[in-house]
mmCIF file of C-alpha atoms in Angstrom:
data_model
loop_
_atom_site.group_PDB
_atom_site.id
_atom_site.type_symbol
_atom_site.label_atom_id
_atom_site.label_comp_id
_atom_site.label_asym_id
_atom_site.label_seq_id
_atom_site.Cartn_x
_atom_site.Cartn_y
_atom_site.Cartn_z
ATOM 1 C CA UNK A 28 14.958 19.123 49.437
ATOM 2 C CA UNK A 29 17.641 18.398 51.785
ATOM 3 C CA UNK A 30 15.758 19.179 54.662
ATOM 4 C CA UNK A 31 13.147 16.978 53.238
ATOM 5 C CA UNK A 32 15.453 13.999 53.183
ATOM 6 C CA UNK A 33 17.147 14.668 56.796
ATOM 7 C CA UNK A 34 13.544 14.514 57.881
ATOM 8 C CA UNK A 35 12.779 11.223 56.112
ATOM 9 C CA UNK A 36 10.286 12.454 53.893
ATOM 10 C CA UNK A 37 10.668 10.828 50.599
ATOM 11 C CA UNK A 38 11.223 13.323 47.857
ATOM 12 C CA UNK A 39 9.893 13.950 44.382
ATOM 13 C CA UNK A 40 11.955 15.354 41.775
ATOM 14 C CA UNK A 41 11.854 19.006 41.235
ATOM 15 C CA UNK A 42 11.387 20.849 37.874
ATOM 16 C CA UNK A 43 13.183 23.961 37.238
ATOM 17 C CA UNK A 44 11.833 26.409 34.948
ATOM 18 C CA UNK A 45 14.817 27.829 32.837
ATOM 19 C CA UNK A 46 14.598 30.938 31.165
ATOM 20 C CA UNK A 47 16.674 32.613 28.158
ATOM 21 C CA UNK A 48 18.694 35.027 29.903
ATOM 22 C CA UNK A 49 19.840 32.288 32.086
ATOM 23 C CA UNK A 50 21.033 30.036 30.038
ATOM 24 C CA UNK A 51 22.843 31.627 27.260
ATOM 25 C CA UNK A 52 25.301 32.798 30.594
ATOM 26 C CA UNK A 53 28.738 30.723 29.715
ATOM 27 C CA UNK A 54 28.852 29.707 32.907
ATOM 28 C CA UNK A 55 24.912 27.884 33.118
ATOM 29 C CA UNK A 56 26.132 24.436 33.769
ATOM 30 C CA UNK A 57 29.281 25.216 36.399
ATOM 31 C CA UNK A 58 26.885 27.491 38.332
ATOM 32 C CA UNK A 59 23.566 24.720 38.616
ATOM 33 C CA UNK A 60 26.441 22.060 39.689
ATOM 34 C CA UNK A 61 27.311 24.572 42.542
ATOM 35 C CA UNK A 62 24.039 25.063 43.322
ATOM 36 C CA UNK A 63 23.080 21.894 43.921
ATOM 37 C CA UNK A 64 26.298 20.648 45.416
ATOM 38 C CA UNK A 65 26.224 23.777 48.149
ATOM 39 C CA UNK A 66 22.284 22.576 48.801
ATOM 40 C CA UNK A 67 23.726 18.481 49.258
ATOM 41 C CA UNK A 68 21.059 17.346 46.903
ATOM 42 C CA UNK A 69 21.967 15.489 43.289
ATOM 43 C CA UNK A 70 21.328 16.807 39.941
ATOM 44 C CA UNK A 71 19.237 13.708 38.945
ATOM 45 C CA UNK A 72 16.483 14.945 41.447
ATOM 46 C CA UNK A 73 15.793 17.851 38.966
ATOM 47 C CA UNK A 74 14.238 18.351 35.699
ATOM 48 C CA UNK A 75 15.359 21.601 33.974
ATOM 49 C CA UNK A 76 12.458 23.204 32.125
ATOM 50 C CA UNK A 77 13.006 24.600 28.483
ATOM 51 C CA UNK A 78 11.215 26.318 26.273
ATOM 52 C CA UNK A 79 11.214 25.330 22.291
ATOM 53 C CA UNK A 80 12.186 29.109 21.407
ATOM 54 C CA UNK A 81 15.116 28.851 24.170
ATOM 55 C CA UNK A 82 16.507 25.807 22.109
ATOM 56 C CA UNK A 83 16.110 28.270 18.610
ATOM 57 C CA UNK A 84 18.903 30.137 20.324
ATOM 58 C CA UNK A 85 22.030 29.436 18.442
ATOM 59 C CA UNK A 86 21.297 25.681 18.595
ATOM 60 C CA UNK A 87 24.910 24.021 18.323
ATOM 61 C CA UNK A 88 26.087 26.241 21.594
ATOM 62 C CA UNK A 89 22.926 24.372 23.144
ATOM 63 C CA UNK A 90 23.423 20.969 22.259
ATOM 64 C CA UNK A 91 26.719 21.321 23.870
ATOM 65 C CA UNK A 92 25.128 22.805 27.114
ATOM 66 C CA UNK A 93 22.667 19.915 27.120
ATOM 67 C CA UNK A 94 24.930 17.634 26.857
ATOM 68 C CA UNK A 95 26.955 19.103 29.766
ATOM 69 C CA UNK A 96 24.070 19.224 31.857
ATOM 70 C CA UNK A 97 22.789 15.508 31.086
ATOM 71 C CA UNK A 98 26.989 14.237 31.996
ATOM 72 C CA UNK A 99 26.079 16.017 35.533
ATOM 73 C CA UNK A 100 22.593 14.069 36.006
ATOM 74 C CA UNK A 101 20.296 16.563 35.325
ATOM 75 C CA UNK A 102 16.929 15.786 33.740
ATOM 76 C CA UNK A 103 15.502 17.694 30.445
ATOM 77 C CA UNK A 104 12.406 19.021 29.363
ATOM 78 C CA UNK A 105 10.847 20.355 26.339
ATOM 79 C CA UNK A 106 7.991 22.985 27.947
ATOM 80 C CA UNK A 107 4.857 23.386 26.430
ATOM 81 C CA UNK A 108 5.134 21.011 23.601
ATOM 82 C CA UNK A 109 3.465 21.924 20.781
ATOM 83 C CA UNK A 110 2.650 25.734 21.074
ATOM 84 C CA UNK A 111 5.797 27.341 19.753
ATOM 85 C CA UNK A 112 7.883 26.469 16.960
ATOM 86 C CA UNK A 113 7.598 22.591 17.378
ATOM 87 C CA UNK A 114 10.348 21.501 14.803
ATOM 88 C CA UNK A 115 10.337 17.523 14.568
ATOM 89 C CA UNK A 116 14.156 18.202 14.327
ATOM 90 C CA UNK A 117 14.461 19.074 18.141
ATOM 91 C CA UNK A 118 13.299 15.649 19.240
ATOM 92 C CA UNK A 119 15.938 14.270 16.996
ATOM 93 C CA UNK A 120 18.768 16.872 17.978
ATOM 94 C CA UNK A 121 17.884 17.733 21.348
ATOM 95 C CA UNK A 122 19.658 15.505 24.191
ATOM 96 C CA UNK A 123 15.631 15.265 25.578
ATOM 97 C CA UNK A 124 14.267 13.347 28.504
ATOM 98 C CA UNK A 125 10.825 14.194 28.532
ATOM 99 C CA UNK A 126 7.998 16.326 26.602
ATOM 100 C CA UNK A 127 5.336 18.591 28.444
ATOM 101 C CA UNK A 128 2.204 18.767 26.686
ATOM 102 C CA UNK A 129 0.822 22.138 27.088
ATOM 103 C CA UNK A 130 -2.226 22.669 28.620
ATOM 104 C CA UNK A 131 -3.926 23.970 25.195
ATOM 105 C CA UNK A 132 -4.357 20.947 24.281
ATOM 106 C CA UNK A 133 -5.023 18.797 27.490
ATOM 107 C CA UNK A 134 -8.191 21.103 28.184
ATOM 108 C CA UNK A 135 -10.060 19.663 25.418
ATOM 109 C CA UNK A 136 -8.895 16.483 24.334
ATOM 110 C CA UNK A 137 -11.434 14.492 25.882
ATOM 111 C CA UNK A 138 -14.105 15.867 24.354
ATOM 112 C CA UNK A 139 -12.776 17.886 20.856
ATOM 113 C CA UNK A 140 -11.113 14.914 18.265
ATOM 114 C CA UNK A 141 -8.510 17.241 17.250
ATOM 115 C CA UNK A 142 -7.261 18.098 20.272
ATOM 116 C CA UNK A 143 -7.121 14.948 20.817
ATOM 117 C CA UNK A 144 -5.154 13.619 17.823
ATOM 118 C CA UNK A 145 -2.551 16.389 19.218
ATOM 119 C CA UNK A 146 -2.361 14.681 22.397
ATOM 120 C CA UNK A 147 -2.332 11.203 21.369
ATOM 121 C CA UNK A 148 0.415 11.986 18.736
ATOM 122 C CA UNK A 149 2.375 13.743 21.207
ATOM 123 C CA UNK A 150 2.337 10.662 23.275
ATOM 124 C CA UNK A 151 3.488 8.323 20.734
ATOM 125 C CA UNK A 152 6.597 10.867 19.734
ATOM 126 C CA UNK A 153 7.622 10.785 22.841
ATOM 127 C CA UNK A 154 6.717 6.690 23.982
ATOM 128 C CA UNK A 155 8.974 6.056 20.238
ATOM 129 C CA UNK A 156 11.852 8.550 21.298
ATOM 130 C CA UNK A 157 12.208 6.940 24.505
ATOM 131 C CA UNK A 158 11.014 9.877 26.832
ATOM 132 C CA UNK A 159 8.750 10.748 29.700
ATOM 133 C CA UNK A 160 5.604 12.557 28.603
ATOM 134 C CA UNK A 161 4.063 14.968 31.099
ATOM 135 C CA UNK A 162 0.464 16.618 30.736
ATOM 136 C CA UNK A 163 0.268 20.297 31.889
ATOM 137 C CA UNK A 164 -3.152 21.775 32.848
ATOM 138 C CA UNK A 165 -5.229 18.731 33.876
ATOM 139 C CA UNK A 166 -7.990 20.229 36.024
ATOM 140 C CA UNK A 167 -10.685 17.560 35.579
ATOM 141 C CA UNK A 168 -10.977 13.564 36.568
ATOM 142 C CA UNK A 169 -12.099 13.047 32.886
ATOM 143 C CA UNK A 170 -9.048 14.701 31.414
ATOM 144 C CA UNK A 171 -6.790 12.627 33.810
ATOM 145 C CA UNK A 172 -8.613 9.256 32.621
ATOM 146 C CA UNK A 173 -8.651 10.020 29.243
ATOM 147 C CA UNK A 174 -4.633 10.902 29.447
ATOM 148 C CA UNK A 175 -4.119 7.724 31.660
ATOM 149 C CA UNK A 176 -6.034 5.651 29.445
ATOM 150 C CA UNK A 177 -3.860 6.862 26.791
ATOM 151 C CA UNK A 178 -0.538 6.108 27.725
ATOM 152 C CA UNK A 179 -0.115 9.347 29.988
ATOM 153 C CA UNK A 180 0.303 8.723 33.649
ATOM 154 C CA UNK A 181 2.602 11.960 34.589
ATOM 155 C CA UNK A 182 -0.006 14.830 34.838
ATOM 156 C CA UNK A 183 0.213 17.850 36.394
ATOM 157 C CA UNK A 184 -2.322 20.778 37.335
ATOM 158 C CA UNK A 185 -5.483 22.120 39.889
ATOM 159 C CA UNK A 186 -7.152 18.523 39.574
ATOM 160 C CA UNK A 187 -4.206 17.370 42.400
ATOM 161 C CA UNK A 188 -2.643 20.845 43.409
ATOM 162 C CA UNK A 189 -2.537 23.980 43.068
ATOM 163 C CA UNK A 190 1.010 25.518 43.059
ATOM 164 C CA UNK A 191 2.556 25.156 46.743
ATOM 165 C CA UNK A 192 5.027 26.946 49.114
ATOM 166 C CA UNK A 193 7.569 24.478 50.086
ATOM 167 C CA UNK A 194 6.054 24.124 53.242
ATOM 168 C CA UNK A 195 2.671 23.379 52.271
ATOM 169 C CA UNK A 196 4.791 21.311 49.953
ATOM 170 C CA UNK A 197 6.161 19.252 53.406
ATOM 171 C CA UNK A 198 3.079 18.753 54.755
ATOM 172 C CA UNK A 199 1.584 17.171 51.631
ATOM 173 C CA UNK A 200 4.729 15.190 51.418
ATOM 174 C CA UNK A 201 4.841 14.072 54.970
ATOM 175 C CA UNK A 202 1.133 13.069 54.441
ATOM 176 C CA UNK A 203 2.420 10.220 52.298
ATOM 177 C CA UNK A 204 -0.112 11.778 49.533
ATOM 178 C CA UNK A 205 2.927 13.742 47.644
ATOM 179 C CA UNK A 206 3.667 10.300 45.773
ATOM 180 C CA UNK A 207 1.031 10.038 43.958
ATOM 181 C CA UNK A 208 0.911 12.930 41.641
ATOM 182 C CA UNK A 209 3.602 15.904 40.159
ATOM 183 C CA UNK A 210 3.358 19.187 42.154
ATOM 184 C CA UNK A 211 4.619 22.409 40.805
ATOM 185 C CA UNK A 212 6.612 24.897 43.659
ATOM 186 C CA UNK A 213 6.045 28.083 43.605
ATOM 187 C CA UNK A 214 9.203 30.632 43.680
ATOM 188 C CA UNK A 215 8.511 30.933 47.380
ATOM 189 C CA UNK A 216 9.716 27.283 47.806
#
């Protein structure tokens, strides 16, 4: 990302998948502050990734690690909304900055009603708690109109990438294309 910047390529923001293991280690929050700080990048360029069953884990410890990680600028999101144990609560509890609607769902809404309702009422949660919602798995142009249409304009999936090495990554950035739609990195980037 730094590279990216030096080079005049304007960036995107980056989302980090984090997993359990991770995160439970006391020192999560010091550690992703050094990372970012030793790469001369800022925290509000990335979205950490988390999974409903990672916030199940002793839940007060991880409102508190939230919290720390939202004071340093970091962005965060609820992963595959909907599939797991989808408590109404965490919405409420959870220091949240965005929803991901899992790709379940996205695949049929434009065509099966309940899927549909899923998607649409996933929307309004999120419009009404004041946070970004993102749709995973959109691999068609009707999908992508049907979620635009519907108050979803952050989509991700094959329909404008597959996943990318970070150099692929430049190119498509240096194109002037990366702009317009949410890529996912592979590990290799």
């Amino acid at each position: 990302m730094r590279a990216w910047a030096d080079a005049g390529i304007e960036t995107v923001d980056v989302s980090v998948n984090l997993a359990s293991p991770s995160f439970l280690q006391s020192d999560i929050v010091d550690r992703l502050v050094g990372i970012v700080q030793r790469a001369g990048v800022a925290p509000q360029q990335f979205v950490l990734e988390l999974t409903e069953s990672l916030l199940m884990v002793d839940s007060e410890r991880t409102i508190g690690v939230l919290d720390r990680l939202r004071e340093q600028g970091f962005g965060l999101s609820l992963d595959d909304f909907g599939t797991g144990y989808s408590s109404l609560s965490y919405l409420k509890r959870f220091p949240l900055d965005e929803l991901k609607i899992d790709r379940s769902f996205v695949t049929d809404a434009s065509g099966d009603s309940k899927d549909a309702a899923i998607v649409l009422s996933i929307i309004e949660l999120g419009r009404r708690f004041g946070m970004r919602v993102v749709a995973e798995g959109v691999e068609t142009g009707e999908q992508a109109s049907f979620l635009l249409v519907n108050g979803c304009p952050v989509q991700q999936g094959f329909l404008f990438s597959r996943p990318l090495p970070a150099e692929d990554f430049s190119v498509l950035l240096r194109s002037g294309h990366g702009h317009d739609f949410r890529c996912q990195l592979t590990a290799a980037g």
